[in-house]
Amino acid sequence: MRDGEPNIYGALATLRSGQTQVQWSRIQMVVVFNAVALALVLGTGQLSEEVRLTIGIVGFAIHFGVLIASRRGDRWIQYWDGRMVELEQLDQEEGNTSGSRVSVFNRPDFSQMRGVGLTSRRVFGVVGIIATILWLGIPLYYAYKILFE
């Protein structure tokens, strides 16, 4: 890296770190929201079917919106990773025979570690899809009960 590029690299690392923290906050928000809202809808409380239908519709909208925001957040993290790889590769482009002085994100083992195994991103992705199906089914179930029973 040359000139002000180490500063740019540090700034990109800070942006990536902030995005990662925001992403984790989104996942926590989805978990807490689903724990409370699903317990409310599926619980044995004295809520009418109309109220459960309303909560189901609102719950689906909120859950789906946060799920989309989480997916976009993951794409931003991948974007910042790519920009940092570009900065790391500048040393190689200048004909530096020793290669990159800094090599974190452009190392093959980084992308391998990110894409292999049971990661929190994958686990919460599956949980999010299951919850989306559940949130979609709740309003359909109560709408059917209200209209046809």
PDB file of C-alpha atoms in Angstrom:
ATOM      1  CA  MET A   1       0.000   0.000   0.000  1.00  0.00           C
ATOM      2  CA  ARG A   2       1.235   3.470  -0.747  1.00  0.00           C
ATOM      3  CA  ASP A   3       0.530   7.059   0.257  1.00  0.00           C
ATOM      4  CA  GLY A   4      -2.744   7.330   2.185  1.00  0.00           C
ATOM      5  CA  GLU A   5      -3.886   3.811   1.481  1.00  0.00           C
ATOM      6  CA  PRO A   6      -3.150   2.496   4.994  1.00  0.00           C
ATOM      7  CA  ASN A   7      -5.544   5.171   6.271  1.00  0.00           C
ATOM      8  CA  ILE A   8      -8.133   4.119   3.708  1.00  0.00           C
ATOM      9  CA  TYR A   9      -7.651   0.488   4.737  1.00  0.00           C
ATOM     10  CA  GLY A  10      -8.182   1.404   8.396  1.00  0.00           C
ATOM     11  CA  ALA A  11     -11.311   3.374   7.517  1.00  0.00           C
ATOM     12  CA  LEU A  12     -12.690   0.466   5.484  1.00  0.00           C
ATOM     13  CA  ALA A  13     -11.942  -1.918   8.349  1.00  0.00           C
ATOM     14  CA  THR A  14     -13.840   0.418  10.696  1.00  0.00           C
ATOM     15  CA  LEU A  15     -16.795   0.584   8.301  1.00  0.00           C
ATOM     16  CA  ARG A  16     -16.814  -3.202   7.977  1.00  0.00           C
ATOM     17  CA  SER A  17     -16.651  -3.613  11.747  1.00  0.00           C
ATOM     18  CA  GLY A  18     -19.532  -1.183  12.238  1.00  0.00           C
ATOM     19  CA  GLN A  19     -21.608  -2.988   9.608  1.00  0.00           C
ATOM     20  CA  THR A  20     -20.898  -6.311  11.324  1.00  0.00           C
ATOM     21  CA  GLN A  21     -22.056  -4.906  14.670  1.00  0.00           C
ATOM     22  CA  VAL A  22     -25.235  -3.497  13.111  1.00  0.00           C
ATOM     23  CA  GLN A  23     -25.838  -6.869  11.443  1.00  0.00           C
ATOM     24  CA  TRP A  24     -25.597  -8.666  14.783  1.00  0.00           C
ATOM     25  CA  SER A  25     -28.028  -6.127  16.282  1.00  0.00           C
ATOM     26  CA  ARG A  26     -30.510  -6.885  13.484  1.00  0.00           C
ATOM     27  CA  ILE A  27     -30.274 -10.607  14.180  1.00  0.00           C
ATOM     28  CA  GLN A  28     -30.847 -10.016  17.896  1.00  0.00           C
ATOM     29  CA  MET A  29     -33.849  -7.837  17.037  1.00  0.00           C
ATOM     30  CA  VAL A  30     -35.370 -10.607  14.893  1.00  0.00           C
ATOM     31  CA  VAL A  31     -34.854 -13.207  17.626  1.00  0.00           C
ATOM     32  CA  VAL A  32     -36.394 -11.028  20.362  1.00  0.00           C
ATOM     33  CA  PHE A  33     -39.275  -9.894  18.152  1.00  0.00           C
ATOM     34  CA  ASN A  34     -40.132 -13.450  17.125  1.00  0.00           C
ATOM     35  CA  ALA A  35     -39.858 -14.773  20.674  1.00  0.00           C
ATOM     36  CA  VAL A  36     -42.315 -12.191  21.981  1.00  0.00           C
ATOM     37  CA  ALA A  37     -44.695 -11.910  19.020  1.00  0.00           C
ATOM     38  CA  LEU A  38     -44.940 -15.619  18.239  1.00  0.00           C
ATOM     39  CA  ALA A  39     -45.550 -16.401  21.901  1.00  0.00           C
ATOM     40  CA  LEU A  40     -48.318 -13.812  21.903  1.00  0.00           C
ATOM     41  CA  VAL A  41     -50.016 -15.163  18.764  1.00  0.00           C
ATOM     42  CA  LEU A  42     -49.542 -18.862  19.426  1.00  0.00           C
ATOM     43  CA  GLY A  43     -50.092 -18.679  23.171  1.00  0.00           C
ATOM     44  CA  THR A  44     -53.239 -19.792  24.911  1.00  0.00           C
ATOM     45  CA  GLY A  45     -54.228 -16.268  25.942  1.00  0.00           C
ATOM     46  CA  GLN A  46     -57.703 -14.844  25.497  1.00  0.00           C
ATOM     47  CA  LEU A  47     -57.019 -13.039  22.211  1.00  0.00           C
ATOM     48  CA  SER A  48     -59.723 -13.057  19.588  1.00  0.00           C
ATOM     49  CA  GLU A  49     -59.053 -14.557  16.185  1.00  0.00           C
ATOM     50  CA  GLU A  50     -59.278 -11.093  14.613  1.00  0.00           C
ATOM     51  CA  VAL A  51     -56.538  -9.787  16.912  1.00  0.00           C
ATOM     52  CA  ARG A  52     -54.380 -12.826  16.148  1.00  0.00           C
ATOM     53  CA  LEU A  53     -54.935 -12.247  12.419  1.00  0.00           C
ATOM     54  CA  THR A  54     -53.874  -8.607  12.777  1.00  0.00           C
ATOM     55  CA  ILE A  55     -50.792  -9.531  14.809  1.00  0.00           C
ATOM     56  CA  GLY A  56     -49.968 -12.193  12.229  1.00  0.00           C
ATOM     57  CA  ILE A  57     -50.116  -9.720   9.334  1.00  0.00           C
ATOM     58  CA  VAL A  58     -48.085  -7.090  11.179  1.00  0.00           C
ATOM     59  CA  GLY A  59     -45.668  -9.752  12.437  1.00  0.00           C
ATOM     60  CA  PHE A  60     -45.074 -11.052   8.923  1.00  0.00           C
ATOM     61  CA  ALA A  61     -44.413  -7.531   7.615  1.00  0.00           C
ATOM     62  CA  ILE A  62     -41.978  -6.681  10.415  1.00  0.00           C
ATOM     63  CA  HIS A  63     -40.186 -10.027  10.290  1.00  0.00           C
ATOM     64  CA  PHE A  64     -39.868  -9.971   6.506  1.00  0.00           C
ATOM     65  CA  GLY A  65     -38.596  -6.375   6.529  1.00  0.00           C
ATOM     66  CA  VAL A  66     -35.903  -7.095   9.096  1.00  0.00           C
ATOM     67  CA  LEU A  67     -34.963 -10.303   7.272  1.00  0.00           C
ATOM     68  CA  ILE A  68     -34.458  -8.335   4.027  1.00  0.00           C
ATOM     69  CA  ALA A  69     -32.423  -5.711   5.919  1.00  0.00           C
ATOM     70  CA  SER A  70     -30.237  -8.485   7.350  1.00  0.00           C
ATOM     71  CA  ARG A  71     -29.608  -9.927   3.908  1.00  0.00           C
ATOM     72  CA  ARG A  72     -28.674  -6.501   2.567  1.00  0.00           C
ATOM     73  CA  GLY A  73     -26.381  -6.003   5.570  1.00  0.00           C
ATOM     74  CA  ASP A  74     -24.561  -9.222   4.719  1.00  0.00           C
ATOM     75  CA  ARG A  75     -24.054  -7.955   1.184  1.00  0.00           C
ATOM     76  CA  TRP A  76     -22.556  -4.739   2.557  1.00  0.00           C
ATOM     77  CA  ILE A  77     -20.083  -6.766   4.612  1.00  0.00           C
ATOM     78  CA  GLN A  78     -19.092  -8.670   1.478  1.00  0.00           C
ATOM     79  CA  TYR A  79     -18.739  -5.349  -0.350  1.00  0.00           C
ATOM     80  CA  TRP A  80     -16.335  -3.966   2.273  1.00  0.00           C
ATOM     81  CA  ASP A  81     -14.385  -7.231   2.194  1.00  0.00           C
ATOM     82  CA  GLY A  82     -13.965  -6.801  -1.568  1.00  0.00           C
ATOM     83  CA  ARG A  83     -12.740  -3.215  -1.268  1.00  0.00           C
ATOM     84  CA  MET A  84     -10.181  -4.280   1.327  1.00  0.00           C
ATOM     85  CA  VAL A  85      -8.992  -7.075  -0.966  1.00  0.00           C
ATOM     86  CA  GLU A  86      -8.450  -4.490  -3.712  1.00  0.00           C
ATOM     87  CA  LEU A  87      -6.276  -2.396  -1.409  1.00  0.00           C
ATOM     88  CA  GLU A  88      -4.305  -5.446  -0.310  1.00  0.00           C
ATOM     89  CA  GLN A  89      -3.611  -6.336  -3.934  1.00  0.00           C
ATOM     90  CA  LEU A  90      -2.138  -2.938  -4.808  1.00  0.00           C
ATOM     91  CA  ASP A  91       1.318  -4.064  -3.633  1.00  0.00           C
ATOM     92  CA  GLN A  92       1.227  -6.955  -6.078  1.00  0.00           C
ATOM     93  CA  GLU A  93       0.203  -4.696  -8.956  1.00  0.00           C
ATOM     94  CA  GLU A  94       3.221  -2.423  -8.395  1.00  0.00           C
ATOM     95  CA  GLY A  95       5.602  -5.292  -9.035  1.00  0.00           C
ATOM     96  CA  ASN A  96       6.526  -5.815  -5.402  1.00  0.00           C
ATOM     97  CA  THR A  97       8.399  -9.113  -5.497  1.00  0.00           C
ATOM     98  CA  SER A  98       7.617  -9.934  -1.891  1.00  0.00           C
ATOM     99  CA  GLY A  99       3.866  -9.762  -2.505  1.00  0.00           C
ATOM    100  CA  SER A 100       1.343  -7.923  -0.364  1.00  0.00           C
ATOM    101  CA  ARG A 101       2.610  -6.504   2.890  1.00  0.00           C
ATOM    102  CA  VAL A 102      -0.853  -6.837   4.351  1.00  0.00           C
ATOM    103  CA  SER A 103      -2.807  -9.932   3.494  1.00  0.00           C
ATOM    104  CA  VAL A 104      -5.977 -10.658   5.440  1.00  0.00           C
ATOM    105  CA  PHE A 105      -9.013 -10.519   3.210  1.00  0.00           C
ATOM    106  CA  ASN A 106      -7.354 -11.657  -0.024  1.00  0.00           C
ATOM    107  CA  ARG A 107      -5.968 -14.829   1.517  1.00  0.00           C
ATOM    108  CA  PRO A 108      -7.608 -18.040   0.286  1.00  0.00           C
ATOM    109  CA  ASP A 109      -8.119 -19.267   3.839  1.00  0.00           C
ATOM    110  CA  PHE A 110     -10.219 -16.177   4.701  1.00  0.00           C
ATOM    111  CA  SER A 111     -12.816 -16.891   2.028  1.00  0.00           C
ATOM    112  CA  GLN A 112     -12.669 -20.575   2.855  1.00  0.00           C
ATOM    113  CA  MET A 113     -13.325 -19.922   6.568  1.00  0.00           C
ATOM    114  CA  ARG A 114     -16.165 -17.541   5.698  1.00  0.00           C
ATOM    115  CA  GLY A 115     -17.869 -20.016   3.386  1.00  0.00           C
ATOM    116  CA  VAL A 116     -17.366 -23.383   5.096  1.00  0.00           C
ATOM    117  CA  GLY A 117     -19.098 -24.982   8.016  1.00  0.00           C
ATOM    118  CA  LEU A 118     -21.896 -24.056  10.331  1.00  0.00           C
ATOM    119  CA  THR A 119     -21.774 -20.279  10.648  1.00  0.00           C
ATOM    120  CA  SER A 120     -24.117 -18.029  12.604  1.00  0.00           C
ATOM    121  CA  ARG A 121     -25.090 -16.389   9.303  1.00  0.00           C
ATOM    122  CA  ARG A 122     -26.308 -19.729   7.938  1.00  0.00           C
ATOM    123  CA  VAL A 123     -28.012 -20.836  11.154  1.00  0.00           C
ATOM    124  CA  PHE A 124     -29.935 -17.583  11.536  1.00  0.00           C
ATOM    125  CA  GLY A 125     -30.719 -17.620   7.816  1.00  0.00           C
ATOM    126  CA  VAL A 126     -32.440 -20.998   8.147  1.00  0.00           C
ATOM    127  CA  VAL A 127     -34.199 -19.900  11.343  1.00  0.00           C
ATOM    128  CA  GLY A 128     -35.316 -16.737   9.548  1.00  0.00           C
ATOM    129  CA  ILE A 129     -36.774 -18.679   6.630  1.00  0.00           C
ATOM    130  CA  ILE A 130     -38.628 -21.041   8.987  1.00  0.00           C
ATOM    131  CA  ALA A 131     -39.991 -18.071  10.933  1.00  0.00           C
ATOM    132  CA  THR A 132     -41.058 -16.401   7.666  1.00  0.00           C
ATOM    133  CA  ILE A 133     -43.033 -19.491   6.688  1.00  0.00           C
ATOM    134  CA  LEU A 134     -44.597 -19.555  10.149  1.00  0.00           C
ATOM    135  CA  TRP A 135     -45.450 -15.846   9.962  1.00  0.00           C
ATOM    136  CA  LEU A 136     -46.984 -16.388   6.537  1.00  0.00           C
ATOM    137  CA  GLY A 137     -49.052 -19.313   7.787  1.00  0.00           C
ATOM    138  CA  ILE A 138     -50.464 -17.551  10.864  1.00  0.00           C
ATOM    139  CA  PRO A 139     -52.540 -14.914   9.025  1.00  0.00           C
ATOM    140  CA  LEU A 140     -53.650 -17.474   6.450  1.00  0.00           C
ATOM    141  CA  TYR A 141     -54.818 -19.822   9.206  1.00  0.00           C
ATOM    142  CA  TYR A 142     -56.742 -17.158  11.125  1.00  0.00           C
ATOM    143  CA  ALA A 143     -58.204 -15.636   7.953  1.00  0.00           C
ATOM    144  CA  TYR A 144     -59.499 -19.088   7.023  1.00  0.00           C
ATOM    145  CA  LYS A 145     -60.942 -19.581  10.520  1.00  0.00           C
ATOM    146  CA  ILE A 146     -62.662 -16.190  10.450  1.00  0.00           C
ATOM    147  CA  LEU A 147     -64.071 -16.558   6.935  1.00  0.00           C
ATOM    148  CA  PHE A 148     -65.051 -20.222   6.817  1.00  0.00           C
ATOM    149  CA  GLU A 149     -65.804 -21.338  10.361  1.00  0.00           C
TER     150      GLU A 149
END
